[in-house]
Coordinates of C-alpha atoms and ligand atoms in Angstrom, one line a residue:
Chain A
M166 CA -33.2 45.2 66.7
V167 CA -34.6 47.2 63.9
K168 CA -38.3 46.9 63.1
L169 CA -39.5 48.2 59.8
N170 CA -42.7 49.3 58.4
T171 CA -42.8 47.9 55.0
R172 CA -46.6 47.6 54.7
N173 CA -47.1 49.7 51.7
I174 CA -43.9 49.0 49.9
K175 CA -44.0 46.4 47.1
R176 CA -41.1 47.5 45.0
E177 CA -38.0 49.0 46.4
N178 CA -38.0 51.9 44.0
E179 CA -41.5 53.0 45.0
T180 CA -40.3 53.7 48.4
A181 CA -39.9 57.0 50.1
V182 CA -37.3 58.1 52.5
G183 CA -38.2 57.6 56.1
Y184 CA -39.2 54.1 55.4
L185 CA -36.5 52.8 57.6
N186 CA -37.8 54.7 60.6
N187 CA -38.4 52.6 63.7
L188 CA -42.0 52.5 64.5
D189 CA -43.2 53.9 67.7
E190 CA -45.3 51.7 69.9
G191 CA -48.6 53.2 68.9
Q192 CA -48.0 52.4 65.3
T193 CA -46.9 48.9 66.1
E194 CA -50.1 48.2 67.9
N195 CA -52.0 49.5 64.9
M196 CA -50.2 47.2 62.6
E197 CA -51.2 44.3 64.8
N198 CA -54.9 45.0 64.3
G199 CA -55.0 43.6 60.9
Y200 CA -51.9 44.3 58.8
S201 CA -48.9 42.7 60.3
E202 CA -48.6 39.5 58.3
V203 CA -46.0 37.8 60.4
K204 CA -44.7 39.1 63.7
V205 CA -42.1 37.3 65.8
E206 CA -41.1 38.6 69.2
G207 CA -38.3 37.2 71.4
L208 CA -38.1 33.9 69.6
N209 CA -35.8 31.3 71.1
F210 CA -35.7 27.9 69.5
F211 CA -34.2 24.7 70.8
Y212 CA -33.4 21.3 69.3
G213 CA -33.2 19.4 72.6
S214 CA -30.8 21.3 74.7
K215 CA -29.1 23.0 71.7
Q216 CA -30.4 26.5 71.0
A217 CA -30.7 27.3 67.3
L218 CA -32.4 30.7 67.4
F219 CA -31.7 33.5 69.8
N220 CA -34.1 36.2 70.7
V221 CA -35.3 36.8 67.1
D222 CA -37.6 39.7 66.4
I223 CA -39.1 40.4 63.0
M224 CA -42.1 41.9 61.5
V225 CA -43.0 41.0 57.9
E226 CA -45.7 43.0 56.2
E227 CA -48.2 42.0 53.7
K228 CA -47.2 41.1 50.1
G229 CA -43.7 41.5 48.7
V230 CA -40.6 39.3 49.2
A231 CA -38.6 39.0 52.3
A232 CA -35.3 37.2 51.9
L233 CA -33.4 35.5 54.7
I234 CA -29.6 35.1 54.2
G235 CA -26.7 33.9 56.3
P236 CA -24.1 31.3 56.4
S237 CA -24.9 27.6 56.5
G238 CA -26.2 26.4 59.9
C239 CA -27.2 29.9 61.1
G240 CA -30.8 28.9 61.5
K241 CA -32.6 30.2 58.4
S242 CA -34.4 26.9 57.7
T243 CA -35.2 26.5 61.4
F244 CA -36.7 30.0 61.4
L245 CA -38.8 29.3 58.3
R246 CA -40.2 26.1 59.8
V247 CA -41.2 28.0 62.9
L248 CA -43.6 30.0 60.8
N249 CA -45.7 27.0 59.6
R250 CA -44.9 24.8 62.6
M251 CA -43.1 22.2 60.5
N252 CA -40.6 22.0 63.4
D253 CA -43.4 20.3 65.4
L254 CA -42.5 17.2 63.5
I255 CA -39.0 17.1 64.9
P256 CA -39.0 15.4 68.3
G257 CA -37.6 17.3 71.2
T258 CA -37.9 20.8 69.9
R259 CA -39.0 23.7 72.1
L260 CA -39.9 27.3 71.4
E261 CA -40.0 30.4 73.5
G262 CA -41.5 33.8 72.5
R263 CA -44.4 34.9 70.5
V264 CA -45.1 34.2 66.8
T265 CA -48.2 35.7 65.3
V266 CA -49.6 35.4 61.8
H267 CA -52.3 37.9 61.1
G268 CA -52.4 38.7 64.7
E269 CA -53.0 35.2 65.8
D270 CA -50.6 33.5 68.1
I271 CA -49.7 30.3 66.1
Y272 CA -48.2 28.6 69.1
D273 CA -51.3 29.0 71.1
P274 CA -52.6 25.6 72.2
A275 CA -55.9 26.3 70.5
T276 CA -54.2 26.9 67.1
D277 CA -55.3 24.6 64.4
V278 CA -52.0 23.6 62.8
V279 CA -53.7 22.2 59.7
K280 CA -55.4 25.5 59.1
L281 CA -52.2 27.4 59.7
R282 CA -50.4 25.3 57.1
K283 CA -53.1 25.9 54.6
K284 CA -52.6 29.6 55.1
V285 CA -48.8 29.5 55.2
G286 CA -47.6 27.3 52.3
M287 CA -44.1 26.0 51.9
V288 CA -41.9 25.1 49.0
F289 CA -38.9 23.0 49.8
Q290 CA -35.3 23.0 48.7
Q291 CA -35.5 19.8 46.8
P292 CA -38.6 19.7 44.5
N293 CA -40.8 17.0 46.1
P294 CA -43.8 16.2 43.9
F295 CA -45.8 13.2 45.0
P296 CA -45.4 10.1 42.8
K297 CA -48.7 10.9 41.3
S298 CA -49.8 12.6 38.1
I299 CA -49.4 16.4 37.6
F300 CA -53.1 16.9 38.0
D301 CA -53.3 14.8 41.2
N302 CA -50.3 16.7 42.7
I303 CA -52.0 20.0 42.3
A304 CA -55.5 18.7 43.2
Y305 CA -54.1 17.1 46.4
G306 CA -54.6 20.1 48.6
P307 CA -58.1 20.9 47.5
R308 CA -59.0 17.3 47.7
I309 CA -58.0 16.8 51.2
D310 CA -59.9 19.9 51.9
G311 CA -63.0 18.0 50.7
Q312 CA -63.3 19.3 47.2
K313 CA -64.6 16.5 45.0
N314 CA -66.2 18.3 42.1
K315 CA -64.2 17.5 39.0
A316 CA -64.9 20.8 37.2
V317 CA -63.9 22.8 40.2
L318 CA -60.7 20.7 40.6
S319 CA -59.8 21.2 36.9
E320 CA -60.2 24.9 37.3
I321 CA -58.1 25.0 40.4
V322 CA -55.4 23.0 38.7
E323 CA -55.4 25.2 35.6
E324 CA -55.3 28.4 37.7
S325 CA -52.6 27.2 39.9
L326 CA -50.4 26.0 37.1
K327 CA -50.9 29.3 35.3
G328 CA -50.0 31.0 38.6
A329 CA -46.8 29.1 38.7
A330 CA -46.1 29.7 35.0
L331 CA -46.2 26.0 34.2
W332 CA -49.5 25.7 32.4
D333 CA -48.3 26.0 28.8
E334 CA -45.6 23.4 29.3
V335 CA -47.8 20.8 30.9
K336 CA -51.4 21.4 29.8
D337 CA -51.3 18.5 27.3
R338 CA -50.0 16.0 29.8
L339 CA -51.7 16.7 33.0
H340 CA -52.2 13.0 33.7
E341 CA -48.6 12.0 33.2
P342 CA -46.4 11.4 36.3
A343 CA -45.1 14.5 37.9
L344 CA -41.7 12.8 38.4
A345 CA -41.2 12.8 34.7
L346 CA -40.8 16.6 34.7
S347 CA -37.5 18.4 34.8
G348 CA -36.2 19.6 38.1
G349 CA -37.1 23.2 37.4
Q350 CA -40.6 22.2 36.2
Q351 CA -41.0 20.0 39.3
Q352 CA -40.2 23.0 41.5
R353 CA -42.8 25.2 39.7
L354 CA -45.2 22.3 40.1
C355 CA -44.5 22.4 43.8
I356 CA -45.2 26.1 43.8
A357 CA -48.4 25.5 41.9
R358 CA -49.4 22.8 44.4
A359 CA -48.9 25.2 47.2
L360 CA -50.9 27.9 45.4
A361 CA -53.8 25.5 44.9
V362 CA -54.5 25.6 48.7
Q363 CA -54.8 29.4 48.4
P364 CA -52.3 30.4 51.0
R365 CA -51.6 34.0 52.1
I366 CA -48.0 33.4 52.8
L367 CA -45.5 31.3 50.9
L368 CA -42.3 30.1 52.6
M369 CA -39.5 29.0 50.3
D370 CA -36.4 27.3 51.6
E371 CA -33.7 27.7 49.0
P372 CA -36.1 26.8 46.2
T373 CA -33.6 27.2 43.4
S374 CA -30.5 25.6 45.0
A375 CA -31.2 22.3 43.4
I376 CA -31.9 23.5 39.8
D377 CA -30.1 24.9 36.9
P378 CA -29.5 28.7 36.2
I379 CA -32.2 29.0 33.5
A380 CA -34.8 27.3 35.6
T381 CA -33.6 29.5 38.5
Q382 CA -34.2 32.6 36.4
R383 CA -37.8 31.5 35.7
I384 CA -38.5 30.9 39.3
E385 CA -37.1 34.2 40.3
D386 CA -39.4 35.9 37.7
L387 CA -42.3 33.9 39.1
I388 CA -41.5 34.9 42.6
R389 CA -41.6 38.6 41.6
D390 CA -45.0 38.0 39.9
L391 CA -46.4 36.1 42.9
C392 CA -45.4 38.7 45.4
T393 CA -48.1 41.1 44.3
D394 CA -50.6 38.6 45.6
Y395 CA -48.7 36.7 48.3
T396 CA -46.3 37.4 51.1
I397 CA -43.2 35.5 50.2
I398 CA -40.5 34.6 52.7
I399 CA -37.5 33.0 51.0
V400 CA -34.3 31.6 52.4
T401 CA -31.4 31.8 50.0
H402 CA -27.8 31.1 50.1
N403 CA -27.3 33.3 47.2
M404 CA -26.8 37.0 48.0
Q405 CA -27.3 38.1 44.4
Q406 CA -30.6 36.3 44.4
A407 CA -31.7 38.1 47.6
A408 CA -30.7 41.4 46.1
R409 CA -32.5 40.7 42.9
I410 CA -35.8 39.5 44.1
S411 CA -36.5 40.7 47.7
D412 CA -37.9 43.9 49.1
N413 CA -36.6 43.2 52.6
T414 CA -33.7 41.1 53.8
G415 CA -32.9 39.6 57.1
F416 CA -29.4 38.5 57.9
F417 CA -28.9 35.6 60.3
L418 CA -25.7 34.7 62.0
Q419 CA -25.4 31.9 64.5
G420 CA -29.1 31.9 65.3
E421 CA -29.3 35.6 65.7
M422 CA -31.1 38.0 63.5
V423 CA -28.3 40.5 63.1
E424 CA -30.1 42.9 60.8
W425 CA -33.4 43.2 59.1
G426 CA -34.2 45.9 56.7
K427 CA -34.9 47.1 53.2
T428 CA -32.9 45.1 50.8
S429 CA -31.3 48.0 49.0
Q430 CA -30.4 49.4 52.3
L431 CA -29.0 46.3 53.8
F432 CA -26.8 45.5 50.8
T433 CA -25.5 49.0 50.3
K434 CA -25.4 50.6 53.8
P435 CA -25.6 47.8 56.4
E436 CA -26.0 49.0 59.9
D437 CA -24.1 46.2 61.5
Q438 CA -20.5 45.5 61.0
R439 CA -21.2 41.7 60.8
T440 CA -23.6 42.2 58.0
E441 CA -21.1 44.2 56.1
D442 CA -18.4 41.6 56.6
Y443 CA -20.8 38.9 55.3
I444 CA -22.0 40.7 52.2
T445 CA -18.6 41.8 51.3
G446 CA -17.5 38.2 51.6
R447 CA -15.2 38.5 54.5
F448 CA -16.7 35.3 56.0
G449 CA -19.4 32.7 55.6
Chain B
M72 CA -1.4 -17.7 53.6
H73 CA -4.0 -15.1 54.1
S74 CA -5.1 -15.2 50.5
I75 CA -5.4 -19.0 50.5
S76 CA -7.8 -18.9 53.5
E77 CA -9.7 -16.2 51.7
K78 CA -10.0 -18.4 48.6
V79 CA -11.1 -21.4 50.6
M80 CA -13.8 -19.3 52.3
K81 CA -14.9 -18.0 48.9
I82 CA -15.2 -21.6 47.6
I83 CA -17.2 -22.7 50.7
F84 CA -19.6 -19.9 50.3
L85 CA -19.9 -20.6 46.6
I86 CA -20.7 -24.2 47.4
C87 CA -23.4 -23.2 49.8
G88 CA -24.9 -20.9 47.3
L89 CA -24.9 -23.6 44.6
A90 CA -26.4 -26.1 47.1
I91 CA -29.5 -24.0 47.2
I92 CA -29.8 -24.1 43.5
F93 CA -29.1 -27.8 43.6
F94 CA -31.9 -28.4 46.2
L95 CA -34.4 -26.4 44.2
A96 CA -33.5 -28.2 41.0
G97 CA -33.6 -31.5 42.8
I98 CA -37.1 -30.8 44.2
L99 CA -38.3 -29.7 40.8
F100 CA -36.9 -32.8 39.2
T101 CA -38.5 -35.1 41.8
L102 CA -41.8 -33.5 41.3
L103 CA -41.6 -33.7 37.5
S104 CA -40.2 -37.2 37.3
N105 CA -42.8 -38.5 39.7
S106 CA -45.7 -36.7 38.1
W107 CA -44.6 -37.9 34.7
P108 CA -46.1 -41.4 34.7
A109 CA -49.5 -39.9 35.5
L110 CA -49.1 -37.1 33.0
R111 CA -47.9 -39.4 30.3
E112 CA -50.9 -41.6 30.7
M113 CA -53.6 -39.0 30.9
G114 CA -52.1 -35.6 30.0
L115 CA -52.6 -32.5 32.1
A116 CA -56.2 -31.9 31.2
P117 CA -58.0 -34.4 33.4
F118 CA -56.3 -32.9 36.4
I119 CA -57.3 -29.3 35.8
T120 CA -60.8 -29.7 34.3
P121 CA -64.0 -30.0 36.4
G122 CA -64.7 -33.4 37.8
R123 CA -64.2 -35.5 40.9
W124 CA -61.1 -36.7 42.7
N125 CA -61.9 -40.4 43.0
P126 CA -58.7 -42.3 42.6
G127 CA -60.0 -45.4 44.4
A128 CA -63.0 -45.9 42.2
Y129 CA -63.5 -49.3 40.7
G130 CA -63.2 -49.3 36.9
E131 CA -62.9 -45.7 36.2
P132 CA -60.9 -43.7 38.8
T133 CA -60.9 -39.9 38.3
Y134 CA -58.2 -37.5 39.2
S135 CA -59.7 -34.0 38.8
L136 CA -58.0 -31.5 41.1
F137 CA -60.4 -28.8 39.9
N138 CA -62.4 -28.5 43.1
M139 CA -59.2 -28.4 45.2
I140 CA -57.6 -25.8 43.0
Y141 CA -60.7 -23.8 43.6
G142 CA -60.7 -24.5 47.3
T143 CA -57.1 -23.4 47.5
F144 CA -58.0 -20.3 45.6
M145 CA -60.9 -19.6 47.9
V146 CA -58.9 -20.0 51.1
T147 CA -56.1 -17.9 49.7
V148 CA -58.3 -15.0 48.5
G149 CA -60.4 -15.2 51.7
A150 CA -57.2 -14.9 53.7
L151 CA -56.0 -12.0 51.6
V152 CA -59.3 -10.1 52.0
F153 CA -58.8 -9.8 55.7
A154 CA -55.1 -10.2 56.2
V155 CA -54.0 -7.4 53.8
P156 CA -56.1 -4.6 55.4
I157 CA -55.1 -5.6 58.9
G158 CA -51.5 -6.1 57.9
V159 CA -51.2 -2.9 56.1
A160 CA -52.9 -0.9 58.8
A161 CA -50.6 -2.5 61.4
A162 CA -47.6 -1.8 59.2
A163 CA -48.7 1.8 58.7
Y164 CA -49.2 2.2 62.5
L165 CA -45.7 0.8 63.2
A166 CA -44.0 2.8 60.6
E167 CA -45.7 6.1 61.0
I168 CA -47.4 6.5 64.3
A169 CA -46.1 4.1 67.0
A170 CA -43.9 5.5 69.6
P171 CA -40.5 3.7 69.8
W172 CA -41.5 1.7 72.9
E173 CA -44.7 0.5 71.1
R174 CA -42.6 -0.7 68.2
E175 CA -40.2 -2.4 70.6
L176 CA -43.2 -4.2 72.1
F177 CA -45.0 -5.0 68.9
K178 CA -42.2 -6.3 66.8
P179 CA -41.3 -9.3 68.9
I180 CA -45.0 -10.2 69.1
V181 CA -45.1 -10.3 65.3
E182 CA -42.1 -12.5 65.3
V183 CA -43.6 -14.9 67.9
L184 CA -46.8 -15.0 65.7
A185 CA -44.6 -16.0 62.8
G186 CA -43.0 -18.8 64.8
I187 CA -46.2 -20.5 66.0
P188 CA -46.2 -24.1 64.6
S189 CA -49.0 -24.5 62.2
V190 CA -50.4 -27.4 64.1
V191 CA -50.9 -25.3 67.1
L192 CA -52.7 -22.7 65.0
G193 CA -54.9 -25.5 63.8
F194 CA -55.9 -26.3 67.4
F195 CA -56.8 -22.6 67.8
G196 CA -59.0 -22.9 64.7
L197 CA -60.7 -26.0 66.0
V198 CA -61.5 -24.9 69.5
V199 CA -61.9 -21.1 69.1
I200 CA -62.7 -20.1 65.6
A201 CA -64.9 -23.1 64.6
P202 CA -67.4 -22.6 67.4
L203 CA -67.4 -18.9 66.7
I204 CA -68.2 -19.4 63.1
S205 CA -71.0 -21.9 63.8
R206 CA -72.5 -19.6 66.3
I207 CA -72.3 -16.5 64.2
F208 CA -73.7 -18.1 61.0
Y209 CA -76.0 -20.6 62.7
I210 CA -74.4 -23.6 61.0
P211 CA -73.8 -27.0 62.6
S212 CA -70.1 -26.9 62.0
G213 CA -67.5 -24.2 61.8
I214 CA -65.1 -26.4 60.0
T215 CA -65.3 -24.5 56.8
A216 CA -63.3 -22.6 54.1
L217 CA -63.8 -19.5 56.2
N218 CA -62.0 -21.0 59.1
G219 CA -59.1 -22.0 56.8
A220 CA -59.0 -18.5 55.3
I221 CA -58.8 -16.9 58.7
L222 CA -56.0 -19.1 59.8
V223 CA -54.1 -18.8 56.6
G224 CA -54.5 -15.0 56.9
I225 CA -53.1 -15.1 60.5
M226 CA -50.2 -17.1 59.2
A227 CA -49.6 -14.5 56.4
L228 CA -49.9 -11.5 58.7
P229 CA -46.3 -11.5 60.1
T230 CA -44.8 -11.5 56.6
I231 CA -47.2 -8.9 55.4
I232 CA -46.7 -6.6 58.4
T233 CA -42.9 -6.9 58.3
L234 CA -42.5 -6.3 54.6
A235 CA -45.2 -3.7 54.3
E236 CA -43.6 -1.8 57.2
D237 CA -40.3 -1.8 55.3
A238 CA -42.0 -0.5 52.2
I239 CA -43.7 2.3 54.1
T240 CA -40.6 3.2 55.9
A241 CA -38.7 3.4 52.6
V242 CA -41.1 6.1 51.3
P243 CA -39.0 9.3 51.2
K244 CA -39.9 11.7 54.0
E245 CA -40.1 14.5 51.5
Y246 CA -43.6 13.2 50.4
R247 CA -44.7 13.3 54.0
N248 CA -43.4 16.8 54.6
A249 CA -45.0 18.0 51.3
S250 CA -48.4 16.6 52.4
L251 CA -48.2 18.0 55.9
A252 CA -47.1 21.4 54.7
L253 CA -50.1 21.5 52.4
G254 CA -52.3 21.2 55.5
G255 CA -52.7 17.5 55.4
T256 CA -53.5 15.7 58.6
R257 CA -51.5 12.8 59.7
W258 CA -54.2 10.4 58.6
Q259 CA -54.6 12.0 55.2
T260 CA -50.8 11.9 54.8
I261 CA -50.7 8.2 55.6
W262 CA -53.6 7.1 53.5
K263 CA -53.3 9.4 50.5
V264 CA -49.6 9.8 50.2
T265 CA -47.4 7.3 52.1
V266 CA -49.3 4.1 51.6
P267 CA -50.0 4.7 47.9
A268 CA -46.3 5.6 47.4
A269 CA -45.5 2.2 49.0
F270 CA -48.1 0.5 46.9
S271 CA -46.0 -1.9 44.9
G272 CA -44.0 -2.8 48.0
I273 CA -47.2 -3.5 49.9
T274 CA -48.5 -5.6 47.1
A275 CA -45.3 -7.6 47.1
A276 CA -45.6 -8.0 50.8
S277 CA -49.1 -9.4 50.5
L278 CA -48.1 -11.8 47.7
L279 CA -45.1 -13.1 49.7
G280 CA -47.3 -13.5 52.7
M281 CA -49.7 -15.5 50.7
G282 CA -47.0 -17.5 48.9
R283 CA -45.9 -18.6 52.3
A284 CA -49.4 -19.5 53.5
I285 CA -50.8 -21.2 50.5
G286 CA -48.9 -24.4 51.0
E287 CA -49.5 -24.5 54.8
T288 CA -51.0 -27.9 55.1
M289 CA -51.5 -28.7 58.7
T290 CA -53.6 -25.8 59.7
V291 CA -55.9 -25.9 56.7
L292 CA -56.2 -29.7 57.0
M293 CA -57.4 -29.4 60.5
V294 CA -60.0 -26.8 60.1
T295 CA -61.6 -26.9 56.6
G296 CA -63.2 -30.4 56.7
N297 CA -61.5 -31.5 53.5
M298 CA -64.7 -32.5 51.6
I299 CA -63.9 -33.1 47.9
A300 CA -67.2 -31.6 46.7
W301 CA -67.5 -28.2 45.0
P302 CA -67.8 -25.6 47.8
E303 CA -70.8 -23.4 47.3
S304 CA -69.6 -20.7 49.8
F305 CA -67.1 -19.9 52.5
L306 CA -69.4 -21.7 54.9
D307 CA -68.8 -25.0 53.1
S308 CA -66.1 -27.5 53.7
V309 CA -63.2 -27.4 51.2
R310 CA -60.1 -29.4 50.5
T311 CA -57.0 -27.6 49.4
L312 CA -54.3 -29.0 47.2
S313 CA -51.8 -29.4 50.0
A314 CA -54.4 -31.0 52.3
N315 CA -55.3 -33.4 49.5
I316 CA -51.7 -34.6 49.3
A317 CA -51.3 -34.9 53.0
I318 CA -54.5 -36.9 53.4
D319 CA -53.9 -39.4 50.6
I320 CA -50.2 -39.9 50.9
G321 CA -50.6 -42.1 53.9
D322 CA -52.3 -45.0 52.2
V323 CA -51.6 -44.6 48.6
V324 CA -50.1 -47.6 46.7
F325 CA -46.5 -46.7 46.0
N326 CA -45.8 -46.0 42.3
S327 CA -49.5 -46.3 41.4
I328 CA -51.2 -43.7 39.1
H329 CA -52.8 -42.3 42.3
F330 CA -49.4 -41.9 43.8
H331 CA -48.1 -40.0 40.7
A332 CA -51.3 -38.0 40.6
L333 CA -50.5 -36.6 44.0
F334 CA -47.2 -35.4 42.6
V335 CA -49.1 -33.6 40.0
A336 CA -51.0 -31.8 42.8
G337 CA -47.7 -31.0 44.3
L338 CA -46.4 -29.7 41.0
L339 CA -49.4 -27.4 40.6
L340 CA -48.9 -26.1 44.1
F341 CA -45.3 -25.5 43.4
A342 CA -46.1 -23.7 40.2
I343 CA -48.7 -21.5 41.9
T344 CA -46.3 -20.5 44.8
F345 CA -43.5 -20.0 42.3
L346 CA -45.6 -17.6 40.2
V347 CA -46.8 -15.7 43.2
N348 CA -43.2 -15.3 44.5
L349 CA -42.0 -14.3 41.1
L350 CA -44.7 -11.7 40.8
A351 CA -43.8 -10.3 44.2
D352 CA -40.2 -10.2 43.2
I353 CA -40.9 -8.3 40.0
L354 CA -43.0 -5.8 42.0
I355 CA -40.3 -5.3 44.5
H356 CA -37.6 -4.6 41.9
R357 CA -39.6 -2.2 39.9
N358 CA -40.7 0.0 42.6
P359 CA -39.6 3.4 41.3
E360 CA -40.9 5.4 44.3
V361 CA -38.8 3.5 46.7
N362 CA -35.7 3.0 44.6
K363 CA -35.7 6.7 43.7
Ligands
ATP259 N1 -33.5 18.3 63.1 C1 -32.5 18.9 63.8 N2 -32.1 18.4 64.9 C2 -31.1 19.0 65.6 N3 -30.4 20.1 65.2 C3 -30.8 20.6 64.1 C4 -31.8 20.1 63.3 N4 -32.0 20.8 62.2 C5 -31.1 21.8 62.3 N5 -30.4 21.7 63.4 C6 -29.3 22.6 63.9 O1 -29.8 23.9 64.0 C7 -28.9 24.9 63.5 C8 -29.6 25.7 62.4 O2 -29.9 24.8 61.3 P1 -30.7 25.3 60.0 O3 -30.9 24.1 59.2 O4 -31.8 26.1 60.4 O5 -29.6 26.2 59.3 P2 -29.6 26.9 57.9 O6 -29.3 28.3 58.1 O7 -30.9 26.6 57.2 O8 -28.4 26.2 57.2 P3 -28.3 25.9 55.6 O9 -28.0 27.1 55.0 O10 -27.1 24.9 55.6 O11 -29.5 25.2 55.1 C9 -27.7 24.1 63.0 O12 -26.7 24.1 64.0 C10 -28.2 22.7 62.8 O13 -27.2 21.8 63.1
MG260 MG1 -31.4 25.4 55.4

């Protein structure tokens, strides 16, 4: 398994050669003391007796976009849900291995799942705004966090909507139902709602698969903007999308992380034959 | 051959369906035609304006149902006040929290509760709730509006629980996931997302529960004391519309004005329940969240 140091790389063209070098152990330890955003070691995941992930290792560095690609059913969503423990909600699931976020073992019994999910936000495949107003959707996270001050909430709502490039479109109708927005707007609303909680990491599971191409374009632009402030891990079915927006890409196949590397590298000079077969469309 | 039997079946089902409409129309017709002599003589006003119900008075009998409409209202609202929170909480528990075995255990219990004859529930009100009320509030008798409200609430509970649980279960799981992924706890998710999303369904459940309980005569009759006077508080005795009919019908002179006045009470009761059910139905059918 290839482990990459991508800490200082935000855009692929800023990068230097040697970036693909495997880290030696000393460096790895260093990374853990503060920088490694997400680190997964020897992850096995089971739905009941069915194993969905096999010995996955990955190290995602701060900021930037990491894309996860692979054929349907290969475990991308499962992997994403490991990172904010949404899999906990599915009865009968089991996990082996170590998953750390900012050096903290998130499967430690002492971990506060609620805190973890505030730090690791998630945007779903289908836009899922609450049947509430636009304002109340965004304010939901801060409110359950105890924020009651109207002025503060208004500011958070405005900032979050601006962050999600939706403010101009909805600023005059914040109190209208969120479900009246178009699909693409709803998805940006969901992104804004996630931003309002001030996460460090944003998980996105095929966020554009349910919306039209123009809305998709806007969300891709948004993701590129957001990745200077947030670490984004995105699952996508669309290889062009991964190539367009991500700094690093991981290729999953049948629950295995076949290859994980710099996006430009992975799409042009894949190390594994199976990756090459997949990206050249030979299967999947 | 096959198609003939199918046609016959279809006609049989159609007749059964029509029979329900026929029964409903028949009941309405009976109520109207029997109320008519009283309404023709006095109009509706004397029945629904303040006054006394004193059909047996010499010279000037009075037929005001006002206090009883108020009594019915009191018992109903009182019942809602405690049955809705309990029912919704129980429904939320069943739909969102309970382990499968707990649900298996609880559901039949709710059904048994629904099946308790109202007379039996009346006994419970008399020997358990009445003494409790009199002890708690230091009043000589626990036979009060409060007692009736509690029992009517208990009778409404099974309907409320069952229908509210359906409404909560129908809330798309995407809302739940969104809330949990934002760092919401299970409680926050239930009370701030799931239950509000099921709001119209829950309201409909409450209304239907009440609609069923409003007309429950026996229980209320046994535990509210049935005084005709204006009730000052929940600790006073009240008479509801249905109790009024049941009490008087035994010794009323057939086809007298008194007799027809009782039908007016029935008509009012019918109208109230009909409106409540209609409202519930409207709410159920315009439930955008659940139908989405
Ligand atoms: N709730 C579940 N219970 C049991 N098995 C599941 C569950 N969710 C997913 N799986 C199984 O785990 C495997 C990985 O599923 P997952 O949804 O993670 O794949 P995916 O890569 O996201 O697929 P897609 O691209 O179609 O979304 C599949 O074999 C799937 O059938
Ligand atoms: Mg998936």
